């Protein structure tokens, strides 16, 4: 998106929004050296009825051109964004294949290392044989949505809001929900995956599994899933999840096979990086 189009992006901002502001790099850094071009609109305070606002603004999205996204820990989440890039220049298959090869190298090192004695008062890691593949199996085949993508996303937003986390409402002028990660310049995954890699993967899932980015909660990204994987694709999709975000399995005391089984009926995915 060009500076001119960003400048015009908020021309159709609804007039009856709760108290809020347009966020820019200059407002983030309080510096004249950064652009004052607005990147997104955000409510000034967390909203108790954030899910209701999300549903209402989602219904207006084709008119306004603004994607609603919920933000928790707002000040800690966003930094000046880059704006949408061209994901055609990025090959998701190549990314996952490279991550698979890195996983194999690290696994060989772990297997060769002497066993570590676990103290009696520490819960041991579950015995997990890991992904059931000897070679890179390719990307998981997509599924057909079982419901309306937008309606399902709204239902998942309502479910997420019930957790009681204070949630700000953001409106982002992007063409696809995953592009909002670039607008807020989400950096919490950078210890394992670069922002533009994460963005491209979630864009790929939008096409294959009907996902929608619905919320960013500190270091956690939440997406709704309108087209869960078929059972025969669950292991390949679980491998994609693991290569993108190992903490989903390694830090949750769950074995790979169980994680894969749960994906078949999971209406929402969450990813966090420690």
PDB file of C-alpha atoms in Angstrom:
ATOM      1  CA  UNK A   1       0.000   0.000   0.000  1.00  0.00           C
ATOM      2  CA  UNK A   2       1.402   3.386  -0.984  1.00  0.00           C
ATOM      3  CA  UNK A   3       1.590   6.402   1.353  1.00  0.00           C
ATOM      4  CA  UNK A   4      -1.240   8.042  -0.568  1.00  0.00           C
ATOM      5  CA  UNK A   5      -3.506   4.998  -0.258  1.00  0.00           C
ATOM      6  CA  UNK A   6      -2.633   4.659   3.441  1.00  0.00           C
ATOM      7  CA  UNK A   7      -3.536   8.318   3.894  1.00  0.00           C
ATOM      8  CA  UNK A   8      -6.942   7.658   2.312  1.00  0.00           C
ATOM      9  CA  UNK A   9      -7.442   4.314   4.045  1.00  0.00           C
ATOM     10  CA  UNK A  10      -9.376   5.774   6.970  1.00  0.00           C
ATOM     11  CA  UNK A  11     -11.718   7.962   4.933  1.00  0.00           C
ATOM     12  CA  UNK A  12     -14.568   5.549   5.656  1.00  0.00           C
ATOM     13  CA  UNK A  13     -13.805   5.061   9.336  1.00  0.00           C
ATOM     14  CA  UNK A  14     -17.213   4.671  11.057  1.00  0.00           C
ATOM     15  CA  UNK A  15     -18.231   7.819  12.908  1.00  0.00           C
ATOM     16  CA  UNK A  16     -19.752   6.095  15.955  1.00  0.00           C
ATOM     17  CA  UNK A  17     -16.684   4.169  17.136  1.00  0.00           C
ATOM     18  CA  UNK A  18     -15.648   4.171  20.796  1.00  0.00           C
ATOM     19  CA  UNK A  19     -12.953   6.621  21.820  1.00  0.00           C
ATOM     20  CA  UNK A  20      -9.830   5.838  19.841  1.00  0.00           C
ATOM     21  CA  UNK A  21      -6.904   7.158  17.846  1.00  0.00           C
ATOM     22  CA  UNK A  22      -4.952   6.625  14.644  1.00  0.00           C
ATOM     23  CA  UNK A  23      -1.626   4.954  15.400  1.00  0.00           C
ATOM     24  CA  UNK A  24       1.510   5.903  13.515  1.00  0.00           C
ATOM     25  CA  UNK A  25       5.233   5.338  13.843  1.00  0.00           C
ATOM     26  CA  UNK A  26       5.611   8.859  15.183  1.00  0.00           C
ATOM     27  CA  UNK A  27       2.999   8.252  17.882  1.00  0.00           C
ATOM     28  CA  UNK A  28       4.670   4.963  18.821  1.00  0.00           C
ATOM     29  CA  UNK A  29       8.128   6.452  19.237  1.00  0.00           C
ATOM     30  CA  UNK A  30       7.091  10.023  20.100  1.00  0.00           C
ATOM     31  CA  UNK A  31       9.665  11.193  17.592  1.00  0.00           C
ATOM     32  CA  UNK A  32       9.670  13.612  14.673  1.00  0.00           C
ATOM     33  CA  UNK A  33      12.079  11.275  12.870  1.00  0.00           C
ATOM     34  CA  UNK A  34       9.318   8.739  12.166  1.00  0.00           C
ATOM     35  CA  UNK A  35       6.343   8.945   9.826  1.00  0.00           C
ATOM     36  CA  UNK A  36       3.086  10.323  11.136  1.00  0.00           C
ATOM     37  CA  UNK A  37       1.198   8.350   8.485  1.00  0.00           C
ATOM     38  CA  UNK A  38      -1.540   6.378  10.290  1.00  0.00           C
ATOM     39  CA  UNK A  39      -1.133   2.602  10.163  1.00  0.00           C
ATOM     40  CA  UNK A  40      -4.295   1.535  11.989  1.00  0.00           C
ATOM     41  CA  UNK A  41      -7.026   2.818  14.269  1.00  0.00           C
ATOM     42  CA  UNK A  42      -7.143   1.541  17.852  1.00  0.00           C
ATOM     43  CA  UNK A  43      -9.520   2.065  20.759  1.00  0.00           C
ATOM     44  CA  UNK A  44      -8.056   4.113  23.595  1.00  0.00           C
ATOM     45  CA  UNK A  45      -9.180   1.617  26.220  1.00  0.00           C
ATOM     46  CA  UNK A  46      -9.952  -2.103  26.348  1.00  0.00           C
ATOM     47  CA  UNK A  47     -13.600  -2.752  25.475  1.00  0.00           C
ATOM     48  CA  UNK A  48     -15.915  -4.936  27.540  1.00  0.00           C
ATOM     49  CA  UNK A  49     -18.025  -5.480  24.419  1.00  0.00           C
ATOM     50  CA  UNK A  50     -15.052  -5.987  22.080  1.00  0.00           C
ATOM     51  CA  UNK A  51     -16.605  -9.079  20.490  1.00  0.00           C
ATOM     52  CA  UNK A  52     -19.804  -7.195  19.638  1.00  0.00           C
ATOM     53  CA  UNK A  53     -17.801  -4.395  18.071  1.00  0.00           C
ATOM     54  CA  UNK A  54     -15.718  -6.921  16.130  1.00  0.00           C
ATOM     55  CA  UNK A  55     -18.812  -8.577  14.643  1.00  0.00           C
ATOM     56  CA  UNK A  56     -20.381  -5.237  13.743  1.00  0.00           C
ATOM     57  CA  UNK A  57     -17.230  -3.930  12.053  1.00  0.00           C
ATOM     58  CA  UNK A  58     -16.611  -7.208  10.263  1.00  0.00           C
ATOM     59  CA  UNK A  59     -20.052  -6.816   8.692  1.00  0.00           C
ATOM     60  CA  UNK A  60     -18.995  -3.354   7.472  1.00  0.00           C
ATOM     61  CA  UNK A  61     -15.580  -4.440   6.210  1.00  0.00           C
ATOM     62  CA  UNK A  62     -16.385  -4.512   2.490  1.00  0.00           C
ATOM     63  CA  UNK A  63     -17.655  -0.931   2.806  1.00  0.00           C
ATOM     64  CA  UNK A  64     -14.862   0.451   5.001  1.00  0.00           C
ATOM     65  CA  UNK A  65     -11.914  -1.640   3.788  1.00  0.00           C
ATOM     66  CA  UNK A  66     -10.833  -2.095   7.423  1.00  0.00           C
ATOM     67  CA  UNK A  67     -10.164  -5.481   9.027  1.00  0.00           C
ATOM     68  CA  UNK A  68     -11.055  -5.699  12.750  1.00  0.00           C
ATOM     69  CA  UNK A  69      -8.429  -7.313  15.008  1.00  0.00           C
ATOM     70  CA  UNK A  70      -8.386  -7.587  18.794  1.00  0.00           C
ATOM     71  CA  UNK A  71      -5.214  -6.615  20.649  1.00  0.00           C
ATOM     72  CA  UNK A  72      -4.249  -7.475  24.218  1.00  0.00           C
ATOM     73  CA  UNK A  73      -1.255  -5.793  25.871  1.00  0.00           C
ATOM     74  CA  UNK A  74      -1.592  -3.171  23.147  1.00  0.00           C
ATOM     75  CA  UNK A  75       1.501  -1.120  24.006  1.00  0.00           C
ATOM     76  CA  UNK A  76       3.662  -4.255  24.031  1.00  0.00           C
ATOM     77  CA  UNK A  77       2.327  -5.706  20.788  1.00  0.00           C
ATOM     78  CA  UNK A  78       2.846  -3.179  18.045  1.00  0.00           C
ATOM     79  CA  UNK A  79       5.715  -1.315  16.456  1.00  0.00           C
ATOM     80  CA  UNK A  80       5.781   0.666  13.210  1.00  0.00           C
ATOM     81  CA  UNK A  81       4.652  -1.606  10.411  1.00  0.00           C
ATOM     82  CA  UNK A  82       5.961  -2.329   6.959  1.00  0.00           C
ATOM     83  CA  UNK A  83       2.634  -2.659   5.145  1.00  0.00           C
ATOM     84  CA  UNK A  84       1.639  -5.579   2.934  1.00  0.00           C
ATOM     85  CA  UNK A  85       4.365  -7.221   0.864  1.00  0.00           C
ATOM     86  CA  UNK A  86       4.228  -9.530  -2.145  1.00  0.00           C
ATOM     87  CA  UNK A  87       3.835 -13.086  -0.875  1.00  0.00           C
ATOM     88  CA  UNK A  88       4.290 -14.448  -4.402  1.00  0.00           C
ATOM     89  CA  UNK A  89       8.027 -13.859  -3.913  1.00  0.00           C
ATOM     90  CA  UNK A  90       8.040 -16.223  -0.917  1.00  0.00           C
ATOM     91  CA  UNK A  91       7.736 -19.989  -1.298  1.00  0.00           C
ATOM     92  CA  UNK A  92       6.056 -21.449   1.789  1.00  0.00           C
ATOM     93  CA  UNK A  93       7.034 -24.970   0.716  1.00  0.00           C
ATOM     94  CA  UNK A  94      10.713 -23.995   0.582  1.00  0.00           C
ATOM     95  CA  UNK A  95      10.439 -22.364   4.008  1.00  0.00           C
ATOM     96  CA  UNK A  96       8.965 -25.470   5.609  1.00  0.00           C
ATOM     97  CA  UNK A  97      11.416 -27.768   3.837  1.00  0.00           C
ATOM     98  CA  UNK A  98      14.333 -25.745   5.221  1.00  0.00           C
ATOM     99  CA  UNK A  99      12.805 -25.816   8.700  1.00  0.00           C
ATOM    100  CA  UNK A 100      12.329 -29.590   8.350  1.00  0.00           C
ATOM    101  CA  UNK A 101      16.007 -30.043   7.506  1.00  0.00           C
ATOM    102  CA  UNK A 102      16.973 -27.908  10.492  1.00  0.00           C
ATOM    103  CA  UNK A 103      14.714 -30.026  12.705  1.00  0.00           C
ATOM    104  CA  UNK A 104      16.421 -33.219  11.476  1.00  0.00           C
ATOM    105  CA  UNK A 105      19.871 -31.791  12.265  1.00  0.00           C
ATOM    106  CA  UNK A 106      18.825 -30.718  15.738  1.00  0.00           C
ATOM    107  CA  UNK A 107      17.109 -34.050  16.404  1.00  0.00           C
ATOM    108  CA  UNK A 108      20.270 -35.916  15.439  1.00  0.00           C
ATOM    109  CA  UNK A 109      22.201 -33.815  17.952  1.00  0.00           C
ATOM    110  CA  UNK A 110      19.611 -34.464  20.671  1.00  0.00           C
ATOM    111  CA  UNK A 111      19.621 -38.210  19.993  1.00  0.00           C
ATOM    112  CA  UNK A 112      23.432 -38.316  20.181  1.00  0.00           C
ATOM    113  CA  UNK A 113      23.603 -36.382  23.446  1.00  0.00           C
ATOM    114  CA  UNK A 114      23.833 -38.299  26.749  1.00  0.00           C
ATOM    115  CA  UNK A 115      20.520 -38.578  28.619  1.00  0.00           C
ATOM    116  CA  UNK A 116      19.762 -35.919  31.189  1.00  0.00           C
ATOM    117  CA  UNK A 117      18.787 -37.101  34.657  1.00  0.00           C
ATOM    118  CA  UNK A 118      15.469 -35.585  35.724  1.00  0.00           C
ATOM    119  CA  UNK A 119      15.149 -34.611  39.418  1.00  0.00           C
ATOM    120  CA  UNK A 120      12.389 -36.387  41.329  1.00  0.00           C
ATOM    121  CA  UNK A 121      10.450 -33.164  41.915  1.00  0.00           C
ATOM    122  CA  UNK A 122      10.406 -32.188  38.220  1.00  0.00           C
ATOM    123  CA  UNK A 123       7.752 -33.450  35.813  1.00  0.00           C
ATOM    124  CA  UNK A 124       9.521 -35.305  32.974  1.00  0.00           C
ATOM    125  CA  UNK A 125       8.736 -34.524  29.367  1.00  0.00           C
ATOM    126  CA  UNK A 126       6.348 -37.034  27.793  1.00  0.00           C
ATOM    127  CA  UNK A 127       7.944 -39.672  25.595  1.00  0.00           C
ATOM    128  CA  UNK A 128       7.236 -38.373  22.114  1.00  0.00           C
ATOM    129  CA  UNK A 129       8.531 -40.052  18.947  1.00  0.00           C
ATOM    130  CA  UNK A 130       7.702 -36.843  17.109  1.00  0.00           C
ATOM    131  CA  UNK A 131       6.476 -36.423  13.527  1.00  0.00           C
ATOM    132  CA  UNK A 132       5.917 -39.785  11.784  1.00  0.00           C
ATOM    133  CA  UNK A 133       7.975 -38.878   8.711  1.00  0.00           C
ATOM    134  CA  UNK A 134      11.448 -39.817   7.496  1.00  0.00           C
ATOM    135  CA  UNK A 135      11.467 -37.301   4.630  1.00  0.00           C
ATOM    136  CA  UNK A 136       9.737 -33.986   4.058  1.00  0.00           C
ATOM    137  CA  UNK A 137       6.094 -34.964   3.296  1.00  0.00           C
ATOM    138  CA  UNK A 138       5.037 -31.748   1.586  1.00  0.00           C
ATOM    139  CA  UNK A 139       2.384 -29.257   2.620  1.00  0.00           C
ATOM    140  CA  UNK A 140      -0.927 -30.457   4.019  1.00  0.00           C
ATOM    141  CA  UNK A 141      -3.728 -30.421   1.471  1.00  0.00           C
ATOM    142  CA  UNK A 142      -6.419 -27.872   2.201  1.00  0.00           C
ATOM    143  CA  UNK A 143     -10.045 -28.462   3.116  1.00  0.00           C
ATOM    144  CA  UNK A 144     -13.376 -26.965   2.103  1.00  0.00           C
ATOM    145  CA  UNK A 145     -14.852 -24.569   4.693  1.00  0.00           C
ATOM    146  CA  UNK A 146     -17.658 -26.167   6.685  1.00  0.00           C
ATOM    147  CA  UNK A 147     -19.170 -22.757   7.536  1.00  0.00           C
ATOM    148  CA  UNK A 148     -18.984 -19.102   6.569  1.00  0.00           C
ATOM    149  CA  UNK A 149     -15.449 -17.895   7.257  1.00  0.00           C
ATOM    150  CA  UNK A 150     -16.535 -14.511   8.628  1.00  0.00           C
ATOM    151  CA  UNK A 151     -19.336 -15.887  10.803  1.00  0.00           C
ATOM    152  CA  UNK A 152     -17.043 -18.538  12.228  1.00  0.00           C
ATOM    153  CA  UNK A 153     -14.396 -15.908  12.957  1.00  0.00           C
ATOM    154  CA  UNK A 154     -16.990 -13.839  14.832  1.00  0.00           C
ATOM    155  CA  UNK A 155     -17.952 -16.873  16.918  1.00  0.00           C
ATOM    156  CA  UNK A 156     -14.300 -17.485  17.799  1.00  0.00           C
ATOM    157  CA  UNK A 157     -13.844 -13.827  18.736  1.00  0.00           C
ATOM    158  CA  UNK A 158     -16.815 -14.122  21.113  1.00  0.00           C
ATOM    159  CA  UNK A 159     -15.287 -17.251  22.633  1.00  0.00           C
ATOM    160  CA  UNK A 160     -11.902 -15.580  23.023  1.00  0.00           C
ATOM    161  CA  UNK A 161     -13.457 -12.524  24.653  1.00  0.00           C
ATOM    162  CA  UNK A 162     -14.995 -14.738  27.346  1.00  0.00           C
ATOM    163  CA  UNK A 163     -11.500 -15.423  28.716  1.00  0.00           C
ATOM    164  CA  UNK A 164     -11.637 -12.044  30.433  1.00  0.00           C
ATOM    165  CA  UNK A 165      -8.472 -10.619  28.872  1.00  0.00           C
ATOM    166  CA  UNK A 166      -8.712  -6.824  28.406  1.00  0.00           C
ATOM    167  CA  UNK A 167      -8.971  -6.350  24.640  1.00  0.00           C
ATOM    168  CA  UNK A 168      -8.433  -3.273  22.505  1.00  0.00           C
ATOM    169  CA  UNK A 169     -10.144  -3.085  19.140  1.00  0.00           C
ATOM    170  CA  UNK A 170      -8.032  -2.270  16.089  1.00  0.00           C
ATOM    171  CA  UNK A 171      -9.093  -1.520  12.501  1.00  0.00           C
ATOM    172  CA  UNK A 172      -6.423  -2.180   9.902  1.00  0.00           C
ATOM    173  CA  UNK A 173      -6.577  -1.130   6.213  1.00  0.00           C
ATOM    174  CA  UNK A 174      -5.411  -4.387   4.637  1.00  0.00           C
ATOM    175  CA  UNK A 175      -6.725  -6.745   1.968  1.00  0.00           C
ATOM    176  CA  UNK A 176      -6.354  -9.935   4.013  1.00  0.00           C
ATOM    177  CA  UNK A 177      -6.386 -10.541   7.752  1.00  0.00           C
ATOM    178  CA  UNK A 178      -2.817 -11.904   7.882  1.00  0.00           C
ATOM    179  CA  UNK A 179      -1.580  -8.567   6.523  1.00  0.00           C
ATOM    180  CA  UNK A 180      -2.490  -6.991   9.877  1.00  0.00           C
ATOM    181  CA  UNK A 181       0.591  -8.686  11.362  1.00  0.00           C
ATOM    182  CA  UNK A 182       2.722  -6.503   9.111  1.00  0.00           C
ATOM    183  CA  UNK A 183       0.742  -3.370   9.911  1.00  0.00           C
ATOM    184  CA  UNK A 184       1.350  -3.775  13.648  1.00  0.00           C
ATOM    185  CA  UNK A 185       4.797  -5.277  12.940  1.00  0.00           C
ATOM    186  CA  UNK A 186       4.364  -8.229  15.297  1.00  0.00           C
ATOM    187  CA  UNK A 187       7.824  -9.163  16.614  1.00  0.00           C
ATOM    188  CA  UNK A 188       7.181 -11.644  19.410  1.00  0.00           C
ATOM    189  CA  UNK A 189       7.954 -14.646  17.189  1.00  0.00           C
ATOM    190  CA  UNK A 190      11.356 -13.361  16.083  1.00  0.00           C
ATOM    191  CA  UNK A 191      13.296 -15.801  18.299  1.00  0.00           C
ATOM    192  CA  UNK A 192      12.185 -18.540  15.882  1.00  0.00           C
ATOM    193  CA  UNK A 193      10.447 -17.129  12.788  1.00  0.00           C
ATOM    194  CA  UNK A 194      10.721 -13.770  11.045  1.00  0.00           C
ATOM    195  CA  UNK A 195       7.633 -11.625  10.718  1.00  0.00           C
ATOM    196  CA  UNK A 196       7.427 -11.902   6.937  1.00  0.00           C
ATOM    197  CA  UNK A 197       7.748 -15.713   7.141  1.00  0.00           C
ATOM    198  CA  UNK A 198       4.963 -15.914   9.729  1.00  0.00           C
ATOM    199  CA  UNK A 199       2.822 -13.606   7.595  1.00  0.00           C
ATOM    200  CA  UNK A 200       3.289 -15.702   4.464  1.00  0.00           C
ATOM    201  CA  UNK A 201       2.489 -18.967   6.280  1.00  0.00           C
ATOM    202  CA  UNK A 202      -0.734 -17.604   7.747  1.00  0.00           C
ATOM    203  CA  UNK A 203      -1.675 -16.255   4.315  1.00  0.00           C
ATOM    204  CA  UNK A 204      -1.147 -19.780   2.981  1.00  0.00           C
ATOM    205  CA  UNK A 205      -3.439 -21.186   5.682  1.00  0.00           C
ATOM    206  CA  UNK A 206      -6.084 -18.612   4.787  1.00  0.00           C
ATOM    207  CA  UNK A 207      -6.303 -20.229   1.385  1.00  0.00           C
ATOM    208  CA  UNK A 208      -6.007 -23.840   2.520  1.00  0.00           C
ATOM    209  CA  UNK A 209      -7.905 -23.892   5.824  1.00  0.00           C
ATOM    210  CA  UNK A 210     -10.128 -20.820   5.882  1.00  0.00           C
ATOM    211  CA  UNK A 211      -8.200 -19.155   8.687  1.00  0.00           C
ATOM    212  CA  UNK A 212      -8.665 -15.573   9.835  1.00  0.00           C
ATOM    213  CA  UNK A 213      -6.345 -13.637  12.085  1.00  0.00           C
ATOM    214  CA  UNK A 214      -8.676 -12.516  14.878  1.00  0.00           C
ATOM    215  CA  UNK A 215      -6.447 -11.437  17.768  1.00  0.00           C
ATOM    216  CA  UNK A 216      -2.894 -10.763  18.903  1.00  0.00           C
ATOM    217  CA  UNK A 217      -2.433 -11.291  22.624  1.00  0.00           C
ATOM    218  CA  UNK A 218       1.059 -10.240  23.677  1.00  0.00           C
ATOM    219  CA  UNK A 219       3.210 -13.013  22.221  1.00  0.00           C
ATOM    220  CA  UNK A 220       0.262 -15.112  21.046  1.00  0.00           C
ATOM    221  CA  UNK A 221      -1.414 -15.064  17.646  1.00  0.00           C
ATOM    222  CA  UNK A 222      -4.993 -16.397  17.387  1.00  0.00           C
ATOM    223  CA  UNK A 223      -6.618 -17.506  14.126  1.00  0.00           C
ATOM    224  CA  UNK A 224     -10.077 -18.933  13.527  1.00  0.00           C
ATOM    225  CA  UNK A 225     -10.311 -22.070  11.356  1.00  0.00           C
ATOM    226  CA  UNK A 226     -13.344 -22.571   9.119  1.00  0.00           C
ATOM    227  CA  UNK A 227     -11.875 -25.538   7.191  1.00  0.00           C
ATOM    228  CA  UNK A 228     -10.161 -27.943   9.620  1.00  0.00           C
ATOM    229  CA  UNK A 229      -7.860 -30.563   8.081  1.00  0.00           C
ATOM    230  CA  UNK A 230      -9.133 -33.946   6.993  1.00  0.00           C
ATOM    231  CA  UNK A 231      -7.888 -36.736   9.300  1.00  0.00           C
ATOM    232  CA  UNK A 232      -5.439 -37.994   6.690  1.00  0.00           C
ATOM    233  CA  UNK A 233      -3.855 -34.512   6.514  1.00  0.00           C
ATOM    234  CA  UNK A 234      -3.619 -33.893  10.259  1.00  0.00           C
ATOM    235  CA  UNK A 235      -0.031 -35.117  10.678  1.00  0.00           C
ATOM    236  CA  UNK A 236       1.265 -32.992   7.819  1.00  0.00           C
ATOM    237  CA  UNK A 237      -0.517 -29.899   9.148  1.00  0.00           C
ATOM    238  CA  UNK A 238       0.712 -30.611  12.674  1.00  0.00           C
ATOM    239  CA  UNK A 239       4.234 -30.703  11.249  1.00  0.00           C
ATOM    240  CA  UNK A 240       3.702 -27.258   9.718  1.00  0.00           C
ATOM    241  CA  UNK A 241       2.539 -25.994  13.118  1.00  0.00           C
ATOM    242  CA  UNK A 242       5.525 -27.550  14.858  1.00  0.00           C
ATOM    243  CA  UNK A 243       8.076 -26.184  12.400  1.00  0.00           C
ATOM    244  CA  UNK A 244       6.553 -22.713  12.668  1.00  0.00           C
ATOM    245  CA  UNK A 245       6.019 -22.761  16.434  1.00  0.00           C
ATOM    246  CA  UNK A 246       7.722 -25.613  18.349  1.00  0.00           C
ATOM    247  CA  UNK A 247       6.507 -24.211  21.685  1.00  0.00           C
ATOM    248  CA  UNK A 248       2.945 -25.317  20.846  1.00  0.00           C
ATOM    249  CA  UNK A 249       4.065 -28.887  21.495  1.00  0.00           C
ATOM    250  CA  UNK A 250       7.333 -28.681  23.410  1.00  0.00           C
ATOM    251  CA  UNK A 251       6.083 -26.250  26.062  1.00  0.00           C
ATOM    252  CA  UNK A 252       2.600 -27.715  26.428  1.00  0.00           C
ATOM    253  CA  UNK A 253       3.570 -31.239  27.525  1.00  0.00           C
ATOM    254  CA  UNK A 254       1.698 -32.775  24.610  1.00  0.00           C
ATOM    255  CA  UNK A 255       2.884 -35.437  22.170  1.00  0.00           C
ATOM    256  CA  UNK A 256       2.843 -34.845  18.438  1.00  0.00           C
ATOM    257  CA  UNK A 257       0.207 -37.510  17.679  1.00  0.00           C
ATOM    258  CA  UNK A 258      -2.259 -36.022  20.176  1.00  0.00           C
ATOM    259  CA  UNK A 259      -1.675 -32.532  18.833  1.00  0.00           C
ATOM    260  CA  UNK A 260      -2.369 -33.725  15.299  1.00  0.00           C
ATOM    261  CA  UNK A 261      -5.584 -35.503  16.340  1.00  0.00           C
ATOM    262  CA  UNK A 262      -6.909 -32.339  17.971  1.00  0.00           C
ATOM    263  CA  UNK A 263      -6.435 -30.283  14.810  1.00  0.00           C
ATOM    264  CA  UNK A 264      -9.177 -32.253  13.038  1.00  0.00           C
ATOM    265  CA  UNK A 265     -11.849 -30.661  15.212  1.00  0.00           C
ATOM    266  CA  UNK A 266     -10.111 -27.493  16.432  1.00  0.00           C
ATOM    267  CA  UNK A 267     -12.136 -24.361  15.527  1.00  0.00           C
ATOM    268  CA  UNK A 268      -9.287 -22.030  16.479  1.00  0.00           C
ATOM    269  CA  UNK A 269      -5.481 -22.193  16.503  1.00  0.00           C
ATOM    270  CA  UNK A 270      -3.146 -20.245  18.767  1.00  0.00           C
ATOM    271  CA  UNK A 271       0.613 -19.834  18.449  1.00  0.00           C
ATOM    272  CA  UNK A 272       3.000 -18.483  21.044  1.00  0.00           C
ATOM    273  CA  UNK A 273       6.747 -18.147  21.166  1.00  0.00           C
ATOM    274  CA  UNK A 274       8.585 -18.261  24.500  1.00  0.00           C
TER     275      UNK A 274
END
